[in-house]
JSON list of C-alpha atoms in Angstrom, two decimals:
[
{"chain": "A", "resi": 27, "resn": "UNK", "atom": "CA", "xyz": [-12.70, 25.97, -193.69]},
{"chain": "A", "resi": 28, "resn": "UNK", "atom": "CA", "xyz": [-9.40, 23.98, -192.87]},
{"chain": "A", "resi": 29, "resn": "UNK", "atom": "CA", "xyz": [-8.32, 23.65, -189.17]},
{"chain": "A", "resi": 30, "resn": "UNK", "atom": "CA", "xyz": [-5.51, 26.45, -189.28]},
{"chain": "A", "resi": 31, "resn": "UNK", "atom": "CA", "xyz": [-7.81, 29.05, -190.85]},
{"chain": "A", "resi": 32, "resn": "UNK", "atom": "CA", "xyz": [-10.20, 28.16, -188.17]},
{"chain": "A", "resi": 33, "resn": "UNK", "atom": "CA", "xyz": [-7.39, 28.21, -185.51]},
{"chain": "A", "resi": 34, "resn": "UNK", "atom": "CA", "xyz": [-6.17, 31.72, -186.74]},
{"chain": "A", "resi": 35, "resn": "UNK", "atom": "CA", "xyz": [-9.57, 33.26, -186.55]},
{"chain": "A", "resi": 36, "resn": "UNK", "atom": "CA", "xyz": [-10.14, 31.67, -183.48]},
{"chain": "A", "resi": 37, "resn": "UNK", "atom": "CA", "xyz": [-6.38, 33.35, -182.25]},
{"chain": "A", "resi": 38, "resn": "UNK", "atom": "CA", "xyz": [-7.59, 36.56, -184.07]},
{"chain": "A", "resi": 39, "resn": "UNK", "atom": "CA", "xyz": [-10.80, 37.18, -182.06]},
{"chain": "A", "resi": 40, "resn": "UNK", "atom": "CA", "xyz": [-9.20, 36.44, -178.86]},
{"chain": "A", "resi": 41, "resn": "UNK", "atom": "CA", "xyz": [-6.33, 39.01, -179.50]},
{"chain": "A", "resi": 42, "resn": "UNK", "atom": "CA", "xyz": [-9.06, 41.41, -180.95]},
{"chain": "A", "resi": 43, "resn": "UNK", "atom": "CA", "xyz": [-11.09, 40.85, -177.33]},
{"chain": "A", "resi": 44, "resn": "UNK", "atom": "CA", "xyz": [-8.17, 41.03, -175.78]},
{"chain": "A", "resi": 45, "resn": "UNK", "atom": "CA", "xyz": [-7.46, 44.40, -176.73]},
{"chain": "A", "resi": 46, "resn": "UNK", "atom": "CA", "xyz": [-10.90, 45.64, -175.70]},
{"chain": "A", "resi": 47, "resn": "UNK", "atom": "CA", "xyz": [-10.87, 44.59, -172.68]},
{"chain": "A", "resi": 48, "resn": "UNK", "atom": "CA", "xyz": [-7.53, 46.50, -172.19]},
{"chain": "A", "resi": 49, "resn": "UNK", "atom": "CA", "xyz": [-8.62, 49.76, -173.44]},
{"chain": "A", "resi": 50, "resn": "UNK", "atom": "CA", "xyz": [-11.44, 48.98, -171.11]},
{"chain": "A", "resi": 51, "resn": "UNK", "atom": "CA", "xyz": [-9.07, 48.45, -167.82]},
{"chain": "A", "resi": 52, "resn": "UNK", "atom": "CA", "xyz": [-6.84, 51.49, -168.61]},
{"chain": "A", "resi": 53, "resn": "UNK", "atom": "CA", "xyz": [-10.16, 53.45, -169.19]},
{"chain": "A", "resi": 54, "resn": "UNK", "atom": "CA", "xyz": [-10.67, 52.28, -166.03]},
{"chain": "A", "resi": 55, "resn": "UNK", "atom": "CA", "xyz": [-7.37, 53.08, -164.27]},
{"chain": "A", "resi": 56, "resn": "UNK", "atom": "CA", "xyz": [-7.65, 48.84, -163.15]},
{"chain": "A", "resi": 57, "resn": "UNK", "atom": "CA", "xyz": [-10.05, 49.82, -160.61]},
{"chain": "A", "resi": 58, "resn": "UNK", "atom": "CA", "xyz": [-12.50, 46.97, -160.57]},
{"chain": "A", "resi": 59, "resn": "UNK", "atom": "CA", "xyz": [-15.13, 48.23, -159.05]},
{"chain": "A", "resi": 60, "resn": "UNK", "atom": "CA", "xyz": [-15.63, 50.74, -161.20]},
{"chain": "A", "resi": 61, "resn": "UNK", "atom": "CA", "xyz": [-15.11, 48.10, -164.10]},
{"chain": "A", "resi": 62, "resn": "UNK", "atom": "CA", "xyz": [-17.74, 45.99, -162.73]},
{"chain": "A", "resi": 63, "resn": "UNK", "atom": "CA", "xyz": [-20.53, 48.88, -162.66]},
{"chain": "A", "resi": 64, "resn": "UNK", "atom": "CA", "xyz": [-19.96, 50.40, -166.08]},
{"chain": "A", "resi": 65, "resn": "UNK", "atom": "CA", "xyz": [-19.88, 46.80, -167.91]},
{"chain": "A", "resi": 66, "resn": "UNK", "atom": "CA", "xyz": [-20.51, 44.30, -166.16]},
{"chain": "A", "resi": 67, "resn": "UNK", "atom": "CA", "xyz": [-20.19, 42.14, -169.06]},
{"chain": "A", "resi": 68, "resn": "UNK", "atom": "CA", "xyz": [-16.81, 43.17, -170.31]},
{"chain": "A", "resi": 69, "resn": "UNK", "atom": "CA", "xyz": [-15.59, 43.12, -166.59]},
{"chain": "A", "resi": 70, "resn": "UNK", "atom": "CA", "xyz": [-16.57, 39.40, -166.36]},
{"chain": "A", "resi": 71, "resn": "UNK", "atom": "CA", "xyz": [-14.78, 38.93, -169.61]},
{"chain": "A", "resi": 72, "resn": "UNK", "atom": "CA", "xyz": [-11.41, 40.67, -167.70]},
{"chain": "A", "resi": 73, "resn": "UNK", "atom": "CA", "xyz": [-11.82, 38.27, -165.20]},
{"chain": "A", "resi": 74, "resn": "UNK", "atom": "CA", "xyz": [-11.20, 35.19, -167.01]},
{"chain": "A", "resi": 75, "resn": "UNK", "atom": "CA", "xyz": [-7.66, 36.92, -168.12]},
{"chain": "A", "resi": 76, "resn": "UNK", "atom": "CA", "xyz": [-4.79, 35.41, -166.57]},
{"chain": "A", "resi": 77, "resn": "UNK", "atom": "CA", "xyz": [-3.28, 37.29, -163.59]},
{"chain": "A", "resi": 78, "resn": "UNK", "atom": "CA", "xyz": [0.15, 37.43, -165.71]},
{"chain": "A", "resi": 79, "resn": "UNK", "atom": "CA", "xyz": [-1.88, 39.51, -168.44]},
{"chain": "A", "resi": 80, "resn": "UNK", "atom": "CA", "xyz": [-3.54, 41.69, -165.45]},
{"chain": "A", "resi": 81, "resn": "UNK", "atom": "CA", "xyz": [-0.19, 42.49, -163.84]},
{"chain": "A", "resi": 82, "resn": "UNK", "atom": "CA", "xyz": [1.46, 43.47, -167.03]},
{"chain": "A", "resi": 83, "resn": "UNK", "atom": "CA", "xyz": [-1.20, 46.05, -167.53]},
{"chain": "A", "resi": 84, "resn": "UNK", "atom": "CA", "xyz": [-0.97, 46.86, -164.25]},
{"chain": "A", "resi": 85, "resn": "UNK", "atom": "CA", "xyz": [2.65, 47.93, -164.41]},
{"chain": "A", "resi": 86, "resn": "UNK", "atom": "CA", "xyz": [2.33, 49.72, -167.62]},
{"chain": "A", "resi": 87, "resn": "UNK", "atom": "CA", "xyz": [-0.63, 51.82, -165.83]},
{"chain": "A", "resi": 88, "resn": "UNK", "atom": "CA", "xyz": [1.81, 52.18, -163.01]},
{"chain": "A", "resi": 89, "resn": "UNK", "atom": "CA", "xyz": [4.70, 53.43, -165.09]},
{"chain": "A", "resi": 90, "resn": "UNK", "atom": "CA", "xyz": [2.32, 55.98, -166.79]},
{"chain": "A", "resi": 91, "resn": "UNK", "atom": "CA", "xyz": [1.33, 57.62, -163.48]},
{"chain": "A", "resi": 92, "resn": "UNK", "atom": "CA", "xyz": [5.13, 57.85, -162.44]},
{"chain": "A", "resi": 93, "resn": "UNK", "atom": "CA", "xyz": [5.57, 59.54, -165.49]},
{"chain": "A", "resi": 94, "resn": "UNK", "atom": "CA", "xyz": [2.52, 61.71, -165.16]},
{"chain": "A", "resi": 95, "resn": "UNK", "atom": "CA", "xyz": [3.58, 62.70, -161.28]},
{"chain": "A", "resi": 96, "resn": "UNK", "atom": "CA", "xyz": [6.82, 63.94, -162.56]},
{"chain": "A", "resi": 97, "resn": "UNK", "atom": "CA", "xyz": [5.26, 65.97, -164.96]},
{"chain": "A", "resi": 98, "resn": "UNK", "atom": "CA", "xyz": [2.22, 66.95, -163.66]},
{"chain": "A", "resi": 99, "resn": "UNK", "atom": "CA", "xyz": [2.38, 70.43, -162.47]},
{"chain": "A", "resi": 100, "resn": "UNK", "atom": "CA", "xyz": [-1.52, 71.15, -162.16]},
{"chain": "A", "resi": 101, "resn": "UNK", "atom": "CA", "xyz": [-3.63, 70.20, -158.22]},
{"chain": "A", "resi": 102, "resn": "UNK", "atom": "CA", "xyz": [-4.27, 66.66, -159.59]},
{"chain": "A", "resi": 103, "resn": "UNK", "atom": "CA", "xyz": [-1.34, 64.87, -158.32]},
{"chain": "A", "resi": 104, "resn": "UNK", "atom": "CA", "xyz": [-3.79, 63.88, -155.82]},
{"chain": "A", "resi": 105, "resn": "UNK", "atom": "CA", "xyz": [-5.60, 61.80, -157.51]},
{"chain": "A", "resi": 106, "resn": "UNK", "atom": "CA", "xyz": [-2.41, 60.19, -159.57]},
{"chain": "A", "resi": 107, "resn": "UNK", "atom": "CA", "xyz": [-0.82, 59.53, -155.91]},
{"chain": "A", "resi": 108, "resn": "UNK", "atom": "CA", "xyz": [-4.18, 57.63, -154.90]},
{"chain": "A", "resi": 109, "resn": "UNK", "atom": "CA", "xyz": [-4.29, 55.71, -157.93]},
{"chain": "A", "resi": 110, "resn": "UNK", "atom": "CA", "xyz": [-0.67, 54.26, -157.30]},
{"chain": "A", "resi": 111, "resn": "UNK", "atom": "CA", "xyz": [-1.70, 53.45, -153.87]},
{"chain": "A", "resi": 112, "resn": "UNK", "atom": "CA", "xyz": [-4.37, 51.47, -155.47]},
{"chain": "A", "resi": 113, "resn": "UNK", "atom": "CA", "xyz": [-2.48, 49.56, -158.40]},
{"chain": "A", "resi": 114, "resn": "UNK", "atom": "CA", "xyz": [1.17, 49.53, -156.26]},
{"chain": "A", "resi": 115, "resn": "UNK", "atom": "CA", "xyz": [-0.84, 47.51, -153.50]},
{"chain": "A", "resi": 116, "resn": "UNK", "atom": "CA", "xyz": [-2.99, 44.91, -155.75]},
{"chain": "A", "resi": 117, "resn": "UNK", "atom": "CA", "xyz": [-0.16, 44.29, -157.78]},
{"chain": "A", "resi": 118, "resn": "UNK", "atom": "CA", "xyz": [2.24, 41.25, -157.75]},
{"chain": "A", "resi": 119, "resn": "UNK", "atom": "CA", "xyz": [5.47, 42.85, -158.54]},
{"chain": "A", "resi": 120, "resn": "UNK", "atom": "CA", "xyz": [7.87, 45.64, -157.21]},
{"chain": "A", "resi": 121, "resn": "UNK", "atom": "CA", "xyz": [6.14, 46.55, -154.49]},
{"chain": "A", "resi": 122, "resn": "UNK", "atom": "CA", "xyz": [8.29, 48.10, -152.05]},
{"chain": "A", "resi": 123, "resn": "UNK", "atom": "CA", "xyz": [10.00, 49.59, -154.87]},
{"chain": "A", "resi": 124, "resn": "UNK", "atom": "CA", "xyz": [7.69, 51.32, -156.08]},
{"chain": "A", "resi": 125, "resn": "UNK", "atom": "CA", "xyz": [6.02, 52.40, -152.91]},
{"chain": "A", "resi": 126, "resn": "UNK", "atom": "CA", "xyz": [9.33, 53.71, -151.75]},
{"chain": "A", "resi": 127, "resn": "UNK", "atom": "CA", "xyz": [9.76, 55.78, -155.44]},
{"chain": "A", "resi": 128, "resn": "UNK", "atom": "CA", "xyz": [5.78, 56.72, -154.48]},
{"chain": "A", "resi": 129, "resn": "UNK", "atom": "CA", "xyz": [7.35, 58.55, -150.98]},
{"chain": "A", "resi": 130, "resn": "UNK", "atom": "CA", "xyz": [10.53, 59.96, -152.10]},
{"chain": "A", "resi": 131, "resn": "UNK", "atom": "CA", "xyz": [8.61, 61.86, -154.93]},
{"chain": "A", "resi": 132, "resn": "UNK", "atom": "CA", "xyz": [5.91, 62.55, -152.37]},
{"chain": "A", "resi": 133, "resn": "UNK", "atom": "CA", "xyz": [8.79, 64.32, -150.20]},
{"chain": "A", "resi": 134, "resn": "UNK", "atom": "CA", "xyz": [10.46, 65.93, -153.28]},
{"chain": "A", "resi": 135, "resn": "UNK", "atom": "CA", "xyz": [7.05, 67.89, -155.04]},
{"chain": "A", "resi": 136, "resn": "UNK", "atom": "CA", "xyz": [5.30, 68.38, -151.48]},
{"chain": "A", "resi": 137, "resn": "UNK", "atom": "CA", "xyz": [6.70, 71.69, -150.49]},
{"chain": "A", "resi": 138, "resn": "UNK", "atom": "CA", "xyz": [5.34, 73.01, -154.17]},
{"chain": "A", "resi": 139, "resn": "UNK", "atom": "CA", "xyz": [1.43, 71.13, -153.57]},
{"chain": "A", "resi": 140, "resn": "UNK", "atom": "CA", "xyz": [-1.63, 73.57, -152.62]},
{"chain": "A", "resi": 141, "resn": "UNK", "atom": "CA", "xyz": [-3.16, 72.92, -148.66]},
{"chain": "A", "resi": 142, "resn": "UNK", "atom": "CA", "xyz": [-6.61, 71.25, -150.73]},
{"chain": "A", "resi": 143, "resn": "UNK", "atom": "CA", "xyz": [-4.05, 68.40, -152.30]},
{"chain": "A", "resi": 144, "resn": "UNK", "atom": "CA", "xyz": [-1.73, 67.86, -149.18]},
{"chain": "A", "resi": 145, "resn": "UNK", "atom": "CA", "xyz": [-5.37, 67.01, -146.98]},
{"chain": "A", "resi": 146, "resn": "UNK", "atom": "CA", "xyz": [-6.73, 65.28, -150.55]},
{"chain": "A", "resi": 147, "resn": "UNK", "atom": "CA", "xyz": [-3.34, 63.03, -149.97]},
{"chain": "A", "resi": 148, "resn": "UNK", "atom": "CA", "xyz": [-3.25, 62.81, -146.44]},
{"chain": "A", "resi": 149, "resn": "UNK", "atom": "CA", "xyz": [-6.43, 61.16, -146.82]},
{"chain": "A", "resi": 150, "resn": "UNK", "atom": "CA", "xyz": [-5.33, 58.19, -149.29]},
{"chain": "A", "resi": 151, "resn": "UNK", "atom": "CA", "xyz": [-2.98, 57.93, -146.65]},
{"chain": "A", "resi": 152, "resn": "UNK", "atom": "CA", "xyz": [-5.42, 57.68, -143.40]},
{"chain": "A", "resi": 153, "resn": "UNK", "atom": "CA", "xyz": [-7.65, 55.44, -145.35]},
{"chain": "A", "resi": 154, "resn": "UNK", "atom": "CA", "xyz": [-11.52, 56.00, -146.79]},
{"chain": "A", "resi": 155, "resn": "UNK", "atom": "CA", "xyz": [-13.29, 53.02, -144.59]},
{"chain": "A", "resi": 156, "resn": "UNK", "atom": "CA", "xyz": [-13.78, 52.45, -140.87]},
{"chain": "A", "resi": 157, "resn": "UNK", "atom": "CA", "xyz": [-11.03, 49.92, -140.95]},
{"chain": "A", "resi": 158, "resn": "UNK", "atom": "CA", "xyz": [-8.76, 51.97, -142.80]},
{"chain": "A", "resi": 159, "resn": "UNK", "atom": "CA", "xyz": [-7.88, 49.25, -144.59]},
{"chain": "A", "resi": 160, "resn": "UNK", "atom": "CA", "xyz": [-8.07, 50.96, -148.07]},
{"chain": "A", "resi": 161, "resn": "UNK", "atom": "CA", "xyz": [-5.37, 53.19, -147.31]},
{"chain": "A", "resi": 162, "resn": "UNK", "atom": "CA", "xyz": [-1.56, 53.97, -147.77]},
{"chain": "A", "resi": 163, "resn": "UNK", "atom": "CA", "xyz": [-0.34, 53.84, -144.25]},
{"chain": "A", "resi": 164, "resn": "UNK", "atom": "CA", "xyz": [-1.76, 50.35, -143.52]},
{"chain": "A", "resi": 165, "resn": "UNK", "atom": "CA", "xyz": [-0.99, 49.03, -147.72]},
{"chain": "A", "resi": 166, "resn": "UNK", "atom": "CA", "xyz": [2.37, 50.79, -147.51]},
{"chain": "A", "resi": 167, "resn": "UNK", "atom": "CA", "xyz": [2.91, 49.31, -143.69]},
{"chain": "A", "resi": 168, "resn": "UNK", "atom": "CA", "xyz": [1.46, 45.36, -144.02]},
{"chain": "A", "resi": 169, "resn": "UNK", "atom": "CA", "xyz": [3.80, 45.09, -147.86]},
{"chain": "A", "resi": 170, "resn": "UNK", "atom": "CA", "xyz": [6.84, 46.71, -147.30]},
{"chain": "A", "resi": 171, "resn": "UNK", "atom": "CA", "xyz": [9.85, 47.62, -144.47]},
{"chain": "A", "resi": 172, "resn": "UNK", "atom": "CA", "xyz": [8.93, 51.33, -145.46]},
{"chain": "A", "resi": 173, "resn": "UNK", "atom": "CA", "xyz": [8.05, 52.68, -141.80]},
{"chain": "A", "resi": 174, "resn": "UNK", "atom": "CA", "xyz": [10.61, 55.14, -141.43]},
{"chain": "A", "resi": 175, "resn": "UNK", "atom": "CA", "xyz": [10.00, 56.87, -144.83]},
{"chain": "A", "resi": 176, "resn": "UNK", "atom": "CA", "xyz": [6.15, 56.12, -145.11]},
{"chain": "A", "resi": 177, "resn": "UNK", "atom": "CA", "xyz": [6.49, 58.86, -141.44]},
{"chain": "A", "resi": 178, "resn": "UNK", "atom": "CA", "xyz": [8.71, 61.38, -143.39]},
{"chain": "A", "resi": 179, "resn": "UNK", "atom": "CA", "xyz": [6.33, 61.72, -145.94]},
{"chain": "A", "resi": 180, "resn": "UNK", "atom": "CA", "xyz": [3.43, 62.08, -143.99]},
{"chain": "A", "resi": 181, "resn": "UNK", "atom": "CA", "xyz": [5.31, 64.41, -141.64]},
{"chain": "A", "resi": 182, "resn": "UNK", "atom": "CA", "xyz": [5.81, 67.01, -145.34]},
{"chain": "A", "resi": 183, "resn": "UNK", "atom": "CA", "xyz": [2.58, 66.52, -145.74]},
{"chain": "A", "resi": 184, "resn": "UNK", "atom": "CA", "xyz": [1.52, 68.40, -142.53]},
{"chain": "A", "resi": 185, "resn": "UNK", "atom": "CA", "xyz": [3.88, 71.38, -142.65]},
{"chain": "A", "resi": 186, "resn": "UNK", "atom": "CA", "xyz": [0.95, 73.46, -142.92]},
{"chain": "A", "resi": 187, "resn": "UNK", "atom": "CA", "xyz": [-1.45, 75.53, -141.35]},
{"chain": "A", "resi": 188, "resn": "UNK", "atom": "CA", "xyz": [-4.73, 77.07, -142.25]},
{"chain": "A", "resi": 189, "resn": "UNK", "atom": "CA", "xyz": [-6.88, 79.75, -141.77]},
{"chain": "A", "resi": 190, "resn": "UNK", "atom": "CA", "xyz": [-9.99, 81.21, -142.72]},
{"chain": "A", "resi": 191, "resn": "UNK", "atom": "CA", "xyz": [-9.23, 82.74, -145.95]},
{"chain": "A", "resi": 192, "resn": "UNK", "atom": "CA", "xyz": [-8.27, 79.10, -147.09]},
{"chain": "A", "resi": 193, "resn": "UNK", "atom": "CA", "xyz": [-11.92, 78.32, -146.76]},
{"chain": "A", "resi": 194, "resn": "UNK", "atom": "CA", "xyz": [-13.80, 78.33, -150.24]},
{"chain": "A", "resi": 195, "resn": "UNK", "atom": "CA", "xyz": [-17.33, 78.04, -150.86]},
{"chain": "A", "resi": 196, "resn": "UNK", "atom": "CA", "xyz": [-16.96, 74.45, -152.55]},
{"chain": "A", "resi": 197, "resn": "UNK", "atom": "CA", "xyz": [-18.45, 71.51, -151.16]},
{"chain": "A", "resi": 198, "resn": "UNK", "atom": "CA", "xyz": [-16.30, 70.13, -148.40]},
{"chain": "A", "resi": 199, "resn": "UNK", "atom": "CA", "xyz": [-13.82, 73.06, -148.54]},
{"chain": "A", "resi": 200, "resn": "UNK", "atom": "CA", "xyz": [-16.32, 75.70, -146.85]},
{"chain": "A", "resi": 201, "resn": "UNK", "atom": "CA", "xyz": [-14.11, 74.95, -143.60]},
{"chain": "A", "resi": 202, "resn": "UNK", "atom": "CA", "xyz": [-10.44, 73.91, -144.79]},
{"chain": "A", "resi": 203, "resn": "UNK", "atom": "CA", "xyz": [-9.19, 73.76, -140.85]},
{"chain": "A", "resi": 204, "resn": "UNK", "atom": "CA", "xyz": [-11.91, 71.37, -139.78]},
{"chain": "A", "resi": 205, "resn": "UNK", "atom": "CA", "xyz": [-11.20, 69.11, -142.59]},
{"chain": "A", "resi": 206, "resn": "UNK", "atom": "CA", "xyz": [-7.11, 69.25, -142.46]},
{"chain": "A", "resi": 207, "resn": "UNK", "atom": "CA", "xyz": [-8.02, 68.21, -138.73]},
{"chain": "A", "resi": 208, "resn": "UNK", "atom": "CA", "xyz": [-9.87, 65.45, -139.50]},
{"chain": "A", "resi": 209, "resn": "UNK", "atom": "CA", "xyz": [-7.18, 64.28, -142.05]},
{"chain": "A", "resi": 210, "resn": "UNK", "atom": "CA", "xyz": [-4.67, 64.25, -139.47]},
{"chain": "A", "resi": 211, "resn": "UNK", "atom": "CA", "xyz": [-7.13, 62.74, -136.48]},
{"chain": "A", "resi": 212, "resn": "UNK", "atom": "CA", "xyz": [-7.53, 59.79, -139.29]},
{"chain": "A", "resi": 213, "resn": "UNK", "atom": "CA", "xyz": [-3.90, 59.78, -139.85]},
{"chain": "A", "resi": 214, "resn": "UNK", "atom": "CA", "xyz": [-3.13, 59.17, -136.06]},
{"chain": "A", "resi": 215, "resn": "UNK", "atom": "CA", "xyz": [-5.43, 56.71, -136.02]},
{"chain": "A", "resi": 216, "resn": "UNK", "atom": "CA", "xyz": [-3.84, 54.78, -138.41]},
{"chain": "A", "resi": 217, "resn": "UNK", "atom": "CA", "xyz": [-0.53, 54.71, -136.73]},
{"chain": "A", "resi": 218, "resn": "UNK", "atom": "CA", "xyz": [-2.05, 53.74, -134.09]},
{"chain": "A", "resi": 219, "resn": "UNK", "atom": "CA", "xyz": [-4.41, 50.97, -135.22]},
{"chain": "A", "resi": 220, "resn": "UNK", "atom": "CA", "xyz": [-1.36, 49.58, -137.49]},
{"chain": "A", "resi": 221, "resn": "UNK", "atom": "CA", "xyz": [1.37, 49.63, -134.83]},
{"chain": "A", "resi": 222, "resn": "UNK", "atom": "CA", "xyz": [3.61, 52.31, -136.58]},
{"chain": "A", "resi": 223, "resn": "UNK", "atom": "CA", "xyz": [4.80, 54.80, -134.02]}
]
């Protein structure tokens, strides 16, 4: 076999892997975590890809959910809004840009979201750990000069109130008041651990 058949295969294969291993991030949503316990395998092969390769595919996930939260008109913007917290954050480029197109939309569609997705938000936005470190207010507040619209947003958010007949017998939801509470007890707490007030 001559040396530029040889090369082309070799170029072949590594496009063909390539491509795999992108199917396997978007699969994925680029959450590595997640990667890492389905395959780890094909996740250690993602992690020899350069970061320019990872970032590209980052933005094109990233431009798919801001088309998706435009569009979306069923109770999983939710979950669109926390993956953009995720990808906007651990990404390279555009940051404040797109968190600021993240919180203008977030103002826009939140008089029209459900109480169940403005608390499902609320808590990207508080943060899922005990430092809180995983969350909106502290991504959105140590990467950008977003303060003042990062508050408006969370302020929409929690034009709400509940009552009983919100509750639903669904894990977590049996007592919607206690949990909107806790959403906005986490919420303070942020602001107050991360200096925004």
């Amino acid at each position: 076999m001559s040396l530029l058949k040889l090369f082309s295969n070799t170029k072949t294969q590594q496009s063909e892997n390539e491509n795999t291993i992108k199917e396997f991030f978007f699969y994925h949503h680029g959450d590595g975590m997640s990667m890492d316990r389905d395959d780890p395998q094909k996740y250690k092969q993602y992690r020899t890809l350069s970061e320019a390769t990872i970032e590209l595919w980052r933005q094109d996930l990233i431009t798919q959910d801001f088309e998706l939260l435009a569009k979306d008109a069923t109770d999983s913007k939710w979950i669109t809004i926390g993956n953009l917290i995720r990808l906007i954050s651990s990404s390279k480029n555009n940051i404040e840009e797109n968190f600021k197109k993240l919180l203008t939309q977030i103002i826009e569609f939140s008089p029209s979201l459900d109480k169940r997705q403005k608390i499902l938000i609320l808590e990207h936005f508080a943060g899922r750990t005990l430092s809180q470190k995983d969350g909106g207010i502290y991504l959105i507040q140590s990467k950008t000069n977003l303060k003042e619209l990062l508050k408006t947003s969370i302020d929409e958010l929690s034009k709400f109130t509940c009552n009983e007949f919100d509750n639903i017998s669904e894990i977590g939801w049996g007592n919607i008041q206690q949990r909107y509470n806790c959403a906005k007890k986490s919420v303070q707490s942020a602001f107050q651990k991360f200096n925004i007030d």
